[in-house]
Amino acid sequence: MILRFGVVGTGAIGREHINRITNKLSGGKIVAVTDVNQDSAKQTVETYQLDAVIYPDDKALIADENVDVVLVTSWGPAHEETVVAAVEAGKYVFCEKPLATTAAGCMRIVEAEMKQGKKLVQVGFMRRYDTGYAQLKQVIANNEIGEPLMIHAAHRNPTVGENYVTETAVQDTLIHEIDVLHWLVNDDYKTVQVTFPRKTKNAHGKLQDPQLFTIETIGGIVMNVEVFVNCKYGYDIQCEVVGEDGIAKLPEFPSVVMRKSEQLSTNILNDWKYRFMDAYNVEIQDFIDSIAKSGEPEGPTSWDGYIAAVTSDACVKAQQTGEKEPISLQERPAFYSEHILQNN
Amino acid sequence: MILRFGVVGTGAIGREHINRITNKLSGGKIVAVTDVNQDSAKQTVETYQLDAVIYPDDKALIADENVDVVLVTSWGPAHEETVVAAVEAGKYVFCEKPLATTAAGCMRIVEAEMKQGKKLVQVGFMRRYDTGYAQLKQVIANNEIGEPLMIHAAHRNPTVGENYVTETAVQDTLIHEIDVLHWLVNDDYKTVQVTFPRKTKNAHGKLQDPQLFTIETIGGIVMNVEVFVNCKYGYDIQCEVVGEDGIAKLPEFPSVVMRKSEQLSTNILNDWKYRFMDAYNVEIQDFIDSIAKSGEPEGPTSWDGYIAAVTSDACVKAQQTGEKEPISLQERPAFYSEHILQNN
Amino acid sequence: MILRFGVVGTGAIGREHINRITNKLSGGKIVAVTDVNQDSAKQTVETYQLDAVIYPDDKALIADENVDVVLVTSWGPAHEETVVAAVEAGKYVFCEKPLATTAAGCMRIVEAEMKQGKKLVQVGFMRRYDTGYAQLKQVIANNEIGEPLMIHAAHRNPTVGENYVTETAVQDTLIHEIDVLHWLVNDDYKTVQVTFPRKTKNAHGKLQDPQLFTIETIGGIVMNVEVFVNCKYGYDIQCEVVGEDGIAKLPEFPSVVMRKSEQLSTNILNDWKYRFMDAYNVEIQDFIDSIAKSGEPEGPTSWDGYIAAVTSDACVKAQQTGEKEPISLQERPAFYSEHILQNN
Amino acid sequence: MILRFGVVGTGAIGREHINRITNKLSGGKIVAVTDVNQDSAKQTVETYQLDAVIYPDDKALIADENVDVVLVTSWGPAHEETVVAAVEAGKYVFCEKPLATTAAGCMRIVEAEMKQGKKLVQVGFMRRYDTGYAQLKQVIANNEIGEPLMIHAAHRNPTVGENYVTETAVQDTLIHEIDVLHWLVNDDYKTVQVTFPRKTKNAHGKLQDPQLFTIETIGGIVMNVEVFVNCKYGYDIQCEVVGEDGIAKLPEFPSVVMRKSEQLSTNILNDWKYRFMDAYNVEIQDFIDSIAKSGEPEGPTSWDGYIAAVTSDACVKAQQTGEKEPISLQERPAFYSEHILQNN
Ligand SMILES: [Mg+2]
Ligand SMILES: [Mg+2]
Ligand SMILES: [Mg+2]
Ligand SMILES: [Mg+2]
C-alpha cells in the first residue's frame, strides 16, 4: 500500500518533505499539491517530476479522493483551517508546527479529531525521532537513572535575522524543547519563569538574547532551559536529565576527531538543518509505517500541539512580566492518553 | 524510474536487502527471487509480500527481461558464476563480498565487465557509506592532515563461533579494512606481515586471536591493523589516520552519556549489525540513485573486489609464513581509474 | 626563610594542613599548636613528630614571637575571635572557611586588617588553586569567550549525613561556588532565588535535596547552580561559563579510559577529598611563597570572606522565602581592589 | 631528617631538580654542587641562594660526609663513573637517564650496587610517577582488563632540532616507553623490529621520521610504538593496553573544554615540560620519602637502567637491519626482583 499525500504549501519545508517522500523514503507518494502561490506549486511539480494534480486551494485538494494524507506546510496562521477541514473529511494530517497559532485553535482541532473517533493528526515535532532523544527517553523509561528531578537544556543558534524578536525565541526556538521535554519525562508543565542575563553584544536591538527559562512540572521536575540564538560558535542542542540515581545526557553530534594545531577537537554544526536531518526522515517514515500498520499515526498528537500552544503563550507572558506564570492545561482526554513505553 | 531487482540467495543478508529495498528505501523493488533452497525463496516472497517471480536458478532469473539488477547474496563460492552470467547479459549487479573466492575469479569478472564497456558491478563493501569513514575520507582529501603516513586500526568482535578459524580473521573480518583503508588514502597495497601476540584465553583451540597486521602501501603508508574477535567487551571499530600535519580518527558510535555508579560512560555496541545499519541503507540507496542518475553504480567496483581477493590471499599467506609477503596486483586498467574526490 | 606556623585546632583539617606543611611542601614548618582538646594537640605533635610548643589556648599561641602565621582550623564559631587577635598582633593568618559565622564578624576582621595597613589574612577557599578553575579564569581574562553572560554549575555529593540540613547546602556546599564564581568573572552578586525540585527519595527527612540557585550579578551575569548532595553516583563538580563568543567548561577529573563490558568509561570520584587534593597543596604553597616574595598573601582575602558571609545569608533567606532576595554588599574598600590578572 | 643532596651537573635539568628540592618539595636540601663548568656551579648557587659547597669535581663532592645523595645530572657519557664512585662510597644516587651509555657500563653499576648489599640507585624515569601511568599500572595489576595482550603507544613531539638523528628517536624518545612499558605489564622484552613509513616532509634530511617499533615480550605481549617527532600538532603521549577482558588507556592531559568557532575542543600541549611536571615532583619526593621510610629508594633501579641500555641497543640495531632483532638480557638477579604491586 502506498500512502498518497496532498501537500498544502510548497515553500522550503514543503519541498523538503516532497523530496523526502519521493526520493528517500518508502511507502508514500505525492499525488496533489497546492499553494497560495500557484507558480510555486507548478514549479515544485516540475522540479521533482511529480505525477501530481495542482489544486487552486486546500479545500479542493482535501476533496480529492486520491489524497489519503494532507501534509500541511503552509504558513502558521493558515494551519488551523486546513487541518480542521482535512480532519472533518476523515483525512490523515501531517502538520508542521504550529498546529494552530492559538490554544483555542488547537482545541478546535482536538475536538474535530475526537469527533472522528480515531487519531488522524501528527504534528511535526521531529526531535522525538532523533536517535539521541529516543535513547534518552528509553533510559528514563527503563528507570536507569531513577525518577527525573531536573533537566538542564540549551538551544543555541549561531545567529538569527532582524525579524527574530524576543517572542520568537519561544515560538520558533524553545517550542522544540517545549514539545520534547514533557514527552521525555512523561509529565505536564505547571509554571514558567524567565530570567534575562546581560544581553550579548551580538544580538540586534529588539532581541533579548540569551534567555533562561525555568519550567516546573506537575510532578515537581525543574527544567532550566537556555535559549541563546546569537551564540556565534554553532548550532548546539544540549539536554541533560538528572535523576535520583544518575544522569543521562544527549550525545554530541558525532564527527571525526582531529588532533591538529595544538587542539583535540570535533566539529560543531553551524546549521540546524544537518542536526535533525535523520530525524526528519525517520519522522515521516514512521508516520507512513504507523498508518500502514495500525491505521493511526503514533507521533506527536493534536493534544501535543495544544500543550505546545498553551505553554508557548505562558512563556511569552513570562517574558513580559518577569514573574512565575502558570501553565494551565485542560484535563487530558482519555483519547490522548500517553503511550506506555515498552521497557523491554 | 523504479530499479527492478532480482535476488539470488534468500538467506539472512538477502532478506535484509529485500526488506531494505521494499520498506525503507526509494526507487527500487524486488521483482524476482531464487535460492538453491526453493522453500526459502517462497517463504521470503510471502514474508515480505513481494510481487515477485520465483525462479528455479540464477540463470532463469538473469534471463527475465524485467530484472534490471541482479542482487547476489548467495554463498561466496557461487558468486563468480552468477556475476559473470549477469554481466554478460548486460545486467547491473550488486554482489555481497566476496566478489569471487579467488583473484582469478575476480579477474574474470573484471574482464567480462570491461567487455560490456560500462560499469555494471558494485561490491557490497558498505563501510565506505558510513558517515564516519566518509568524513575521514573527506578530511584526507581536503588535505586537512597533510599526506597520510600511518594508519592505526582495530576491528574487534566480542566473540566468534567454533567455525571461525585463523584464516577467517582475514576473509570475514580484516576484509572490511582491506577494502576501506586503500580507498581512504587512495593508495595500493605492497606488503603485509602478521604478528601473533599471546593468544587470549577466550579464543577456542583452532583460532589464533588476536592478530596484528602490518600493511605497507606503494606510497609508503604503514598500517597497523589489530584483529581481535574475542575481545569480550563489544563490537568496536577504530581507525586513526596519522598525517604530516595532524591526525584524524573515526568517531565513536554515539550513545547517551551516563553518570552513574561512579562512572562517566557511553555504551559500546555488542553486535556489528547496529554499527553499520545506516551504512547498508545508504549503500543501496546510493547504488539505486547512481544508476538512475548516471547509468553506472559509483561504489566499490569489480577492481576493488579483485584488490580484496589478492590482498586477502597475501594476508593468509603471511599468517602462515610469519614473513613479510608481497601483495602483487596487476596494473589497474584505465577503466577503473579512481574517482577524484571533490575537495569542498 | 622558613615561615613558622602556629596551628589553632588540631582536628581533621588541621592535621591535614600540618602534614602538608611538614611533609609535602617547602618553606614552612609547624612551631606551635593548640586545641580546646589538649590531648588532641599533644597527640598531633607526636603523630607528626613536630618540634612544636603546645599552648593552652589561641591567645598564648599568638603571643609566641616564633609564630609568623596563625593557621585557624578550629570550629567555625571560634574563628572570628582568633583571627582578630592574630591580626591585631600583626601575625599572618590562614583561616579555613568560614572566616566568621556572620557578615558583621567578617567586617570586624576586615577593619582590624585595614588598621594594620597590609594584607595579613587568607581564607581557605582552595578551588581557586585547582588547575581547571585557574585555566577557566585565564580563558575568561584572555577574552577567549568574550564577556561572560551565564554560568551553569553543579555541586554534587554521593550522600550526606543526618546532621546535614537544608541550610547546610548553602553553608558547607554552595559556599565554594559562592567564592569561586564571583572570582572567575570578577563581578559582584546582586540577587539570589532558590527553586526546589521534587525531593529525591535518597535524602533524609529534614533535607530538601536537590536545590537550584539562580544568582544574578551586578554586571548582569546569571548563574544557575545545582546543589545535589545525595546524587548517589559520585562527587562531581561542574562549571560552564557561557560567553558572547564561546563557552568554556571545567575539565572532568582525569582517569584511565576503559573499554569493558560494553561500556566506554572513565571513573567519577566518590570522595571530595581526592578532587581538590592538589588544590590544597598549591593553596598553602602559594600562601607561603607569596609572603616570602611580596610580604603579603595573594589568595582569597578577608573581603572575600565577607562576600561569602553576606551571600550565604541571602541564599539561606532565599531558601526560606522562595523569593528573589537581594545580596547587599558594602562598597569594596580600595584596600581590597581586585588583582588584575595578567593576560600574557 | 633532611636528605642532603650533592649535585653533579648544573645544566638545565640539574637546576630544575635543585629548584624542585629547594622550593617545592619537602625533606631534602642541596648541600653541594659541582660542574665541569665551575662558573655554572657558582651561578647556580647564587641563583637559588643555596647554602652549598662548590666542589671542583664529582670525586670531591662524593667524599663530602655531609652529602647523603649524589644527584647525577651531568651529560650521559659521564654518568657511569660518577655513579660507580658514589655507590662504592655508600652514597645514594639519583641518576638521570641514561644510567650509563652502554649495557656493560650499566652492569658495572649493578655489580657495584649489589656489592654494597642494598639498593642505593634510582634512575630518573619519571613516567612511572605520572598519575595516568600509575592508574594504568594499577588497573592491570588489579586484573581489571585480564592478561595484557597488546600495547598500542605513541610518542609524538611537534618538532626536533638538526642534531636529532634517526638513532636519537631511540635514545632520547623511545627510551621513556622502553622503561615504562615493561614496568606496566611486569614482563621482559624479547625482540624488536622497526618499520619506516614514508618520511614526513617536516623532518630534516638525516632523520627518518616517523618510525614504528614492534616489540615482543617473553610473555607474548606485542607492543606497537609509534615515534613521530615532527608531528607538528603538539606533544602527545598515547598508551593503550589491550587485555583479554578489556582495554585501558592513558587519559588525555586535562584542559578546559571549549566550544568556539564551530569546534568542541581541548588543548594539546606543545611542550613536553608541562606534560610530566607533576611526575618530576612526585618522583623526587618519593625518592626522598622512600629513603626516609625504608632506607632504600623504591623507584626504577640500576637493573631498569640496564634493561633500558640493552633494549635501546637492540632498537638501534633494528633500525639499521630492518630485521627482527633479539633483546638479550642477562638473568635478573634476585636482588632486583620486582616489587609486587598491592592490589587494593
Ligand atoms: Mg518539524
Ligand atoms: Mg557488505
Ligand atoms: Mg578550604
Ligand atoms: Mg627523567
CSV table of N, CA and C in Angstrom, one decimal, chain C residues 24-122:
chain,number,residue,atom,x,y,z
C,24,LYS,N,55.1,17.7,52.7
C,24,LYS,CA,54.9,17.8,51.3
C,24,LYS,C,55.4,19.1,50.7
C,25,LEU,N,55.3,20.1,51.4
C,25,LEU,CA,55.6,21.4,50.9
C,25,LEU,C,56.9,22.0,51.3
C,26,SER,N,57.2,23.1,50.8
C,26,SER,CA,58.5,23.7,51.1
C,26,SER,C,58.4,25.1,51.7
C,27,GLY,N,59.2,25.4,52.6
C,27,GLY,CA,59.2,26.8,53.1
C,27,GLY,C,58.4,27.1,54.4
C,28,GLY,N,57.8,26.1,54.9
C,28,GLY,CA,57.0,26.3,56.2
C,28,GLY,C,57.3,25.2,57.2
C,29,LYS,N,57.1,25.6,58.5
C,29,LYS,CA,57.1,24.5,59.5
C,29,LYS,C,56.2,24.8,60.6
C,30,ILE,N,55.8,23.8,61.3
C,30,ILE,CA,54.9,24.0,62.5
C,30,ILE,C,55.7,24.2,63.7
C,31,VAL,N,55.5,25.3,64.4
C,31,VAL,CA,56.3,25.6,65.6
C,31,VAL,C,55.4,25.6,66.9
C,32,ALA,N,54.1,25.7,66.7
C,32,ALA,CA,53.2,25.7,67.9
C,32,ALA,C,51.9,25.2,67.5
C,33,VAL,N,51.2,24.6,68.5
C,33,VAL,CA,49.8,24.1,68.2
C,33,VAL,C,49.0,24.3,69.5
C,34,THR,N,47.7,24.4,69.3
C,34,THR,CA,46.8,24.4,70.4
C,34,THR,C,45.5,23.8,70.0
C,35,ASP,N,44.7,23.4,71.0
C,35,ASP,CA,43.4,22.9,70.7
C,35,ASP,C,42.6,22.9,72.0
C,36,VAL,N,41.3,23.1,71.9
C,36,VAL,CA,40.5,23.1,73.1
C,36,VAL,C,40.6,21.8,73.8
C,37,ASN,N,40.9,20.7,73.0
C,37,ASN,CA,41.2,19.4,73.5
C,37,ASN,C,42.7,19.3,73.5
C,38,GLN,N,43.3,19.5,74.7
C,38,GLN,CA,44.7,19.5,74.8
C,38,GLN,C,45.4,18.1,74.4
C,39,ASP,N,44.6,17.0,74.7
C,39,ASP,CA,45.1,15.7,74.3
C,39,ASP,C,45.3,15.6,72.7
C,40,SER,N,44.3,16.2,72.0
C,40,SER,CA,44.4,16.2,70.6
C,40,SER,C,45.7,16.9,70.2
C,41,ALA,N,45.9,18.1,70.8
C,41,ALA,CA,47.1,18.8,70.4
C,41,ALA,C,48.4,18.0,70.7
C,42,LYS,N,48.4,17.3,71.8
C,42,LYS,CA,49.6,16.5,72.2
C,42,LYS,C,49.8,15.4,71.2
C,43,GLN,N,48.7,14.7,70.9
C,43,GLN,CA,48.8,13.6,70.0
C,43,GLN,C,49.2,14.0,68.6
C,44,THR,N,48.8,15.1,68.2
C,44,THR,CA,49.2,15.6,66.9
C,44,THR,C,50.7,15.9,66.8
C,45,VAL,N,51.2,16.5,67.9
C,45,VAL,CA,52.7,16.7,67.9
C,45,VAL,C,53.4,15.4,67.8
C,46,GLU,N,52.9,14.4,68.6
C,46,GLU,CA,53.6,13.1,68.5
C,46,GLU,C,53.5,12.4,67.1
C,47,THR,N,52.2,12.4,66.6
C,47,THR,CA,52.0,11.7,65.3
C,47,THR,C,52.9,12.2,64.2
C,48,TYR,N,53.0,13.6,64.2
C,48,TYR,CA,53.8,14.2,63.1
C,48,TYR,C,55.2,14.5,63.5
C,49,GLN,N,55.6,14.1,64.7
C,49,GLN,CA,56.9,14.3,65.2
C,49,GLN,C,57.3,15.7,65.1
C,50,LEU,N,56.5,16.6,65.6
C,50,LEU,CA,56.7,18.1,65.4
C,50,LEU,C,57.6,18.6,66.5
C,51,ASP,N,58.4,19.5,66.1
C,51,ASP,CA,59.2,20.2,67.1
C,51,ASP,C,58.4,21.5,67.4
C,52,ALA,N,57.3,21.4,68.2
C,52,ALA,CA,56.4,22.4,68.3
C,52,ALA,C,55.9,22.6,69.8
C,53,VAL,N,55.7,23.8,70.2
C,53,VAL,CA,55.2,24.1,71.6
C,53,VAL,C,53.7,23.9,71.6
C,54,ILE,N,53.2,23.3,72.7
C,54,ILE,CA,51.8,23.1,72.8
C,54,ILE,C,51.3,24.2,73.8
C,55,TYR,N,50.4,25.0,73.2
C,55,TYR,CA,49.8,26.1,74.1
C,55,TYR,C,48.5,25.8,74.6
C,56,PRO,N,48.1,26.4,75.7
C,56,PRO,CA,46.8,26.1,76.3
C,56,PRO,C,45.6,26.8,75.5
C,57,ASP,N,45.9,27.9,74.8
C,57,ASP,CA,44.9,28.5,74.0
C,57,ASP,C,45.5,29.4,72.9
C,58,ASP,N,44.6,29.9,72.1
C,58,ASP,CA,45.0,30.7,70.9
C,58,ASP,C,45.7,32.0,71.4
C,59,LYS,N,45.3,32.6,72.5
C,59,LYS,CA,45.9,33.8,72.9
C,59,LYS,C,47.4,33.6,73.2
C,60,ALA,N,47.7,32.5,73.9
C,60,ALA,CA,49.1,32.2,74.2
C,60,ALA,C,49.9,31.9,72.9
C,61,LEU,N,49.3,31.2,72.1
C,61,LEU,CA,50.0,30.8,70.8
C,61,LEU,C,50.3,32.0,70.0
C,62,ILE,N,49.3,32.9,69.9
C,62,ILE,CA,49.5,34.2,69.1
C,62,ILE,C,50.6,35.0,69.7
C,63,ALA,N,50.8,34.9,71.0
C,63,ALA,CA,51.8,35.8,71.7
C,63,ALA,C,53.2,35.3,71.5
C,64,ASP,N,53.3,34.0,71.0
C,64,ASP,CA,54.7,33.4,70.8
C,64,ASP,C,55.4,34.2,69.7
C,65,GLU,N,56.5,34.7,70.0
C,65,GLU,CA,57.3,35.5,69.0
C,65,GLU,C,57.7,34.7,67.8
C,66,ASN,N,57.9,33.4,68.0
C,66,ASN,CA,58.3,32.5,67.0
C,66,ASN,C,57.2,32.2,65.9
C,67,VAL,N,56.0,32.5,66.3
C,67,VAL,CA,54.9,32.2,65.3
C,67,VAL,C,54.8,33.4,64.3
C,68,ASP,N,54.9,33.1,63.0
C,68,ASP,CA,54.7,34.1,62.0
C,68,ASP,C,53.3,34.0,61.5
C,69,VAL,N,52.7,32.8,61.4
C,69,VAL,CA,51.4,32.6,60.8
C,69,VAL,C,50.5,31.9,61.8
C,70,VAL,N,49.3,32.4,62.0
C,70,VAL,CA,48.3,31.6,62.7
C,70,VAL,C,47.4,30.9,61.7
C,71,LEU,N,47.5,29.5,61.8
C,71,LEU,CA,46.6,28.7,60.9
C,71,LEU,C,45.4,28.3,61.7
C,72,VAL,N,44.2,28.9,61.3
C,72,VAL,CA,43.0,28.7,62.0
C,72,VAL,C,42.1,27.6,61.5
C,73,THR,N,42.1,26.5,62.2
C,73,THR,CA,41.4,25.3,61.8
C,73,THR,C,40.5,24.8,62.9
C,74,SER,N,40.1,25.7,63.8
C,74,SER,CA,39.2,25.4,64.9
C,74,SER,C,37.8,25.3,64.3
C,75,TRP,N,36.8,25.1,65.1
C,75,TRP,CA,35.4,25.1,64.5
C,75,TRP,C,35.0,26.5,64.2
C,76,GLY,N,34.1,26.6,63.3
C,76,GLY,CA,33.7,27.9,62.7
C,76,GLY,C,33.4,29.0,63.7
C,77,PRO,N,32.6,28.8,64.7
C,77,PRO,CA,32.2,29.9,65.6
C,77,PRO,C,33.4,30.5,66.4
C,78,ALA,N,34.5,29.8,66.4
C,78,ALA,CA,35.7,30.3,67.1
C,78,ALA,C,36.6,31.1,66.2
C,79,HIS,N,36.4,31.1,64.9
C,79,HIS,CA,37.3,31.7,64.0
C,79,HIS,C,37.5,33.2,64.3
C,80,GLU,N,36.4,33.9,64.4
C,80,GLU,CA,36.5,35.4,64.4
C,80,GLU,C,37.4,35.9,65.5
C,81,GLU,N,37.2,35.4,66.7
C,81,GLU,CA,38.0,35.9,67.8
C,81,GLU,C,39.5,35.6,67.6
C,82,THR,N,39.8,34.4,67.2
C,82,THR,CA,41.2,34.1,66.9
C,82,THR,C,41.8,35.0,65.8
C,83,VAL,N,41.1,35.1,64.7
C,83,VAL,CA,41.6,35.9,63.6
C,83,VAL,C,41.8,37.3,64.0
C,84,VAL,N,40.8,37.9,64.7
C,84,VAL,CA,41.0,39.3,65.1
C,84,VAL,C,42.2,39.5,66.0
C,85,ALA,N,42.4,38.6,67.0
C,85,ALA,CA,43.5,38.7,67.9
C,85,ALA,C,44.8,38.5,67.1
C,86,ALA,N,44.9,37.6,66.2
C,86,ALA,CA,46.1,37.4,65.4
C,86,ALA,C,46.5,38.6,64.6
C,87,VAL,N,45.4,39.1,63.9
C,87,VAL,CA,45.7,40.3,63.1
C,87,VAL,C,46.1,41.5,64.0
C,88,GLU,N,45.5,41.7,65.1
C,88,GLU,CA,45.9,42.8,65.9
C,88,GLU,C,47.3,42.6,66.4
C,89,ALA,N,47.8,41.4,66.5
C,89,ALA,CA,49.2,41.1,66.9
C,89,ALA,C,50.1,41.2,65.7
C,90,GLY,N,49.6,41.5,64.6
C,90,GLY,CA,50.4,41.7,63.4
C,90,GLY,C,50.8,40.4,62.7
C,91,LYS,N,50.1,39.3,63.1
C,91,LYS,CA,50.5,38.0,62.5
C,91,LYS,C,49.8,37.7,61.2
C,92,TYR,N,50.4,36.9,60.4
C,92,TYR,CA,49.7,36.4,59.2
C,92,TYR,C,48.6,35.4,59.6
C,93,VAL,N,47.6,35.3,58.9
C,93,VAL,CA,46.6,34.3,59.2
C,93,VAL,C,46.1,33.5,58.0
C,94,PHE,N,46.1,32.2,58.1
C,94,PHE,CA,45.4,31.4,57.1
C,94,PHE,C,44.2,30.8,57.8
C,95,CYS,N,43.0,31.2,57.5
C,95,CYS,CA,41.8,30.7,58.1
C,95,CYS,C,40.9,29.9,57.2
C,96,GLU,N,40.6,28.7,57.7
C,96,GLU,CA,39.7,27.9,56.9
C,96,GLU,C,38.3,28.6,56.9
C,97,LYS,N,37.5,28.2,56.0
C,97,LYS,CA,36.2,28.8,55.9
C,97,LYS,C,35.3,28.3,57.0
C,98,PRO,N,34.4,29.0,57.6
C,98,PRO,CA,34.1,30.4,57.3
C,98,PRO,C,35.1,31.3,58.0
C,99,LEU,N,35.3,32.5,57.4
C,99,LEU,CA,36.2,33.5,58.1
C,99,LEU,C,35.5,33.8,59.4
C,100,ALA,N,34.2,34.1,59.4
C,100,ALA,CA,33.5,34.3,60.6
C,100,ALA,C,32.1,33.8,60.3
C,101,THR,N,31.3,33.5,61.3
C,101,THR,CA,29.9,33.0,61.0
C,101,THR,C,28.9,34.0,60.7
C,102,THR,N,29.3,35.3,60.8
C,102,THR,CA,28.3,36.4,60.4
C,102,THR,C,29.1,37.4,59.6
C,103,ALA,N,28.3,38.1,58.8
C,103,ALA,CA,28.8,39.2,58.0
C,103,ALA,C,29.5,40.2,58.9
C,104,ALA,N,28.8,40.5,60.0
C,104,ALA,CA,29.4,41.6,60.9
C,104,ALA,C,30.7,41.1,61.5
C,105,GLY,N,30.8,39.8,61.8
C,105,GLY,CA,32.1,39.3,62.2
C,105,GLY,C,33.2,39.4,61.2
C,106,CYS,N,32.8,39.1,60.0
C,106,CYS,CA,33.8,39.3,58.9
C,106,CYS,C,34.3,40.7,58.7
C,107,MET,N,33.3,41.6,58.9
C,107,MET,CA,33.6,43.0,58.8
C,107,MET,C,34.5,43.5,59.9
C,108,ARG,N,34.4,42.9,61.1
C,108,ARG,CA,35.3,43.3,62.1
C,108,ARG,C,36.7,42.9,61.8
C,109,ILE,N,36.9,41.7,61.1
C,109,ILE,CA,38.2,41.3,60.7
C,109,ILE,C,38.7,42.2,59.6
C,110,VAL,N,37.9,42.5,58.7
C,110,VAL,CA,38.3,43.4,57.6
C,110,VAL,C,38.8,44.7,58.2
C,111,GLU,N,38.1,45.3,59.2
C,111,GLU,CA,38.5,46.5,59.8
C,111,GLU,C,39.8,46.4,60.5
C,112,ALA,N,40.0,45.3,61.3
C,112,ALA,CA,41.2,45.1,62.0
C,112,ALA,C,42.4,45.0,61.1
C,113,GLU,N,42.2,44.3,60.0
C,113,GLU,CA,43.3,44.1,59.0
C,113,GLU,C,43.6,45.5,58.3
C,114,MET,N,42.6,46.3,57.9
C,114,MET,CA,42.9,47.5,57.3
C,114,MET,C,43.7,48.5,58.3
C,115,LYS,N,43.4,48.3,59.6
C,115,LYS,CA,44.1,49.1,60.6
C,115,LYS,C,45.6,48.8,60.6
C,116,GLN,N,45.9,47.5,60.2
C,116,GLN,CA,47.3,47.1,60.2
C,116,GLN,C,48.0,47.6,59.0
C,117,GLY,N,47.2,48.1,58.0
C,117,GLY,CA,47.8,48.7,56.8
C,117,GLY,C,48.4,47.7,55.8
C,118,LYS,N,48.2,46.4,56.0
C,118,LYS,CA,48.7,45.5,55.0
C,118,LYS,C,47.8,44.2,55.1
C,119,LYS,N,47.8,43.5,54.0
C,119,LYS,CA,47.0,42.2,54.0
C,119,LYS,C,47.8,41.2,54.8
C,120,LEU,N,47.0,40.6,55.7
C,120,LEU,CA,47.6,39.5,56.5
C,120,LEU,C,46.8,38.2,56.4
C,121,VAL,N,45.6,38.3,56.0
C,121,VAL,CA,44.7,37.2,56.1
C,121,VAL,C,44.4,36.5,54.7
C,122,GLN,N,44.4,35.2,54.7
C,122,GLN,CA,43.9,34.4,53.6
C,122,GLN,C,42.9,33.5,54.0
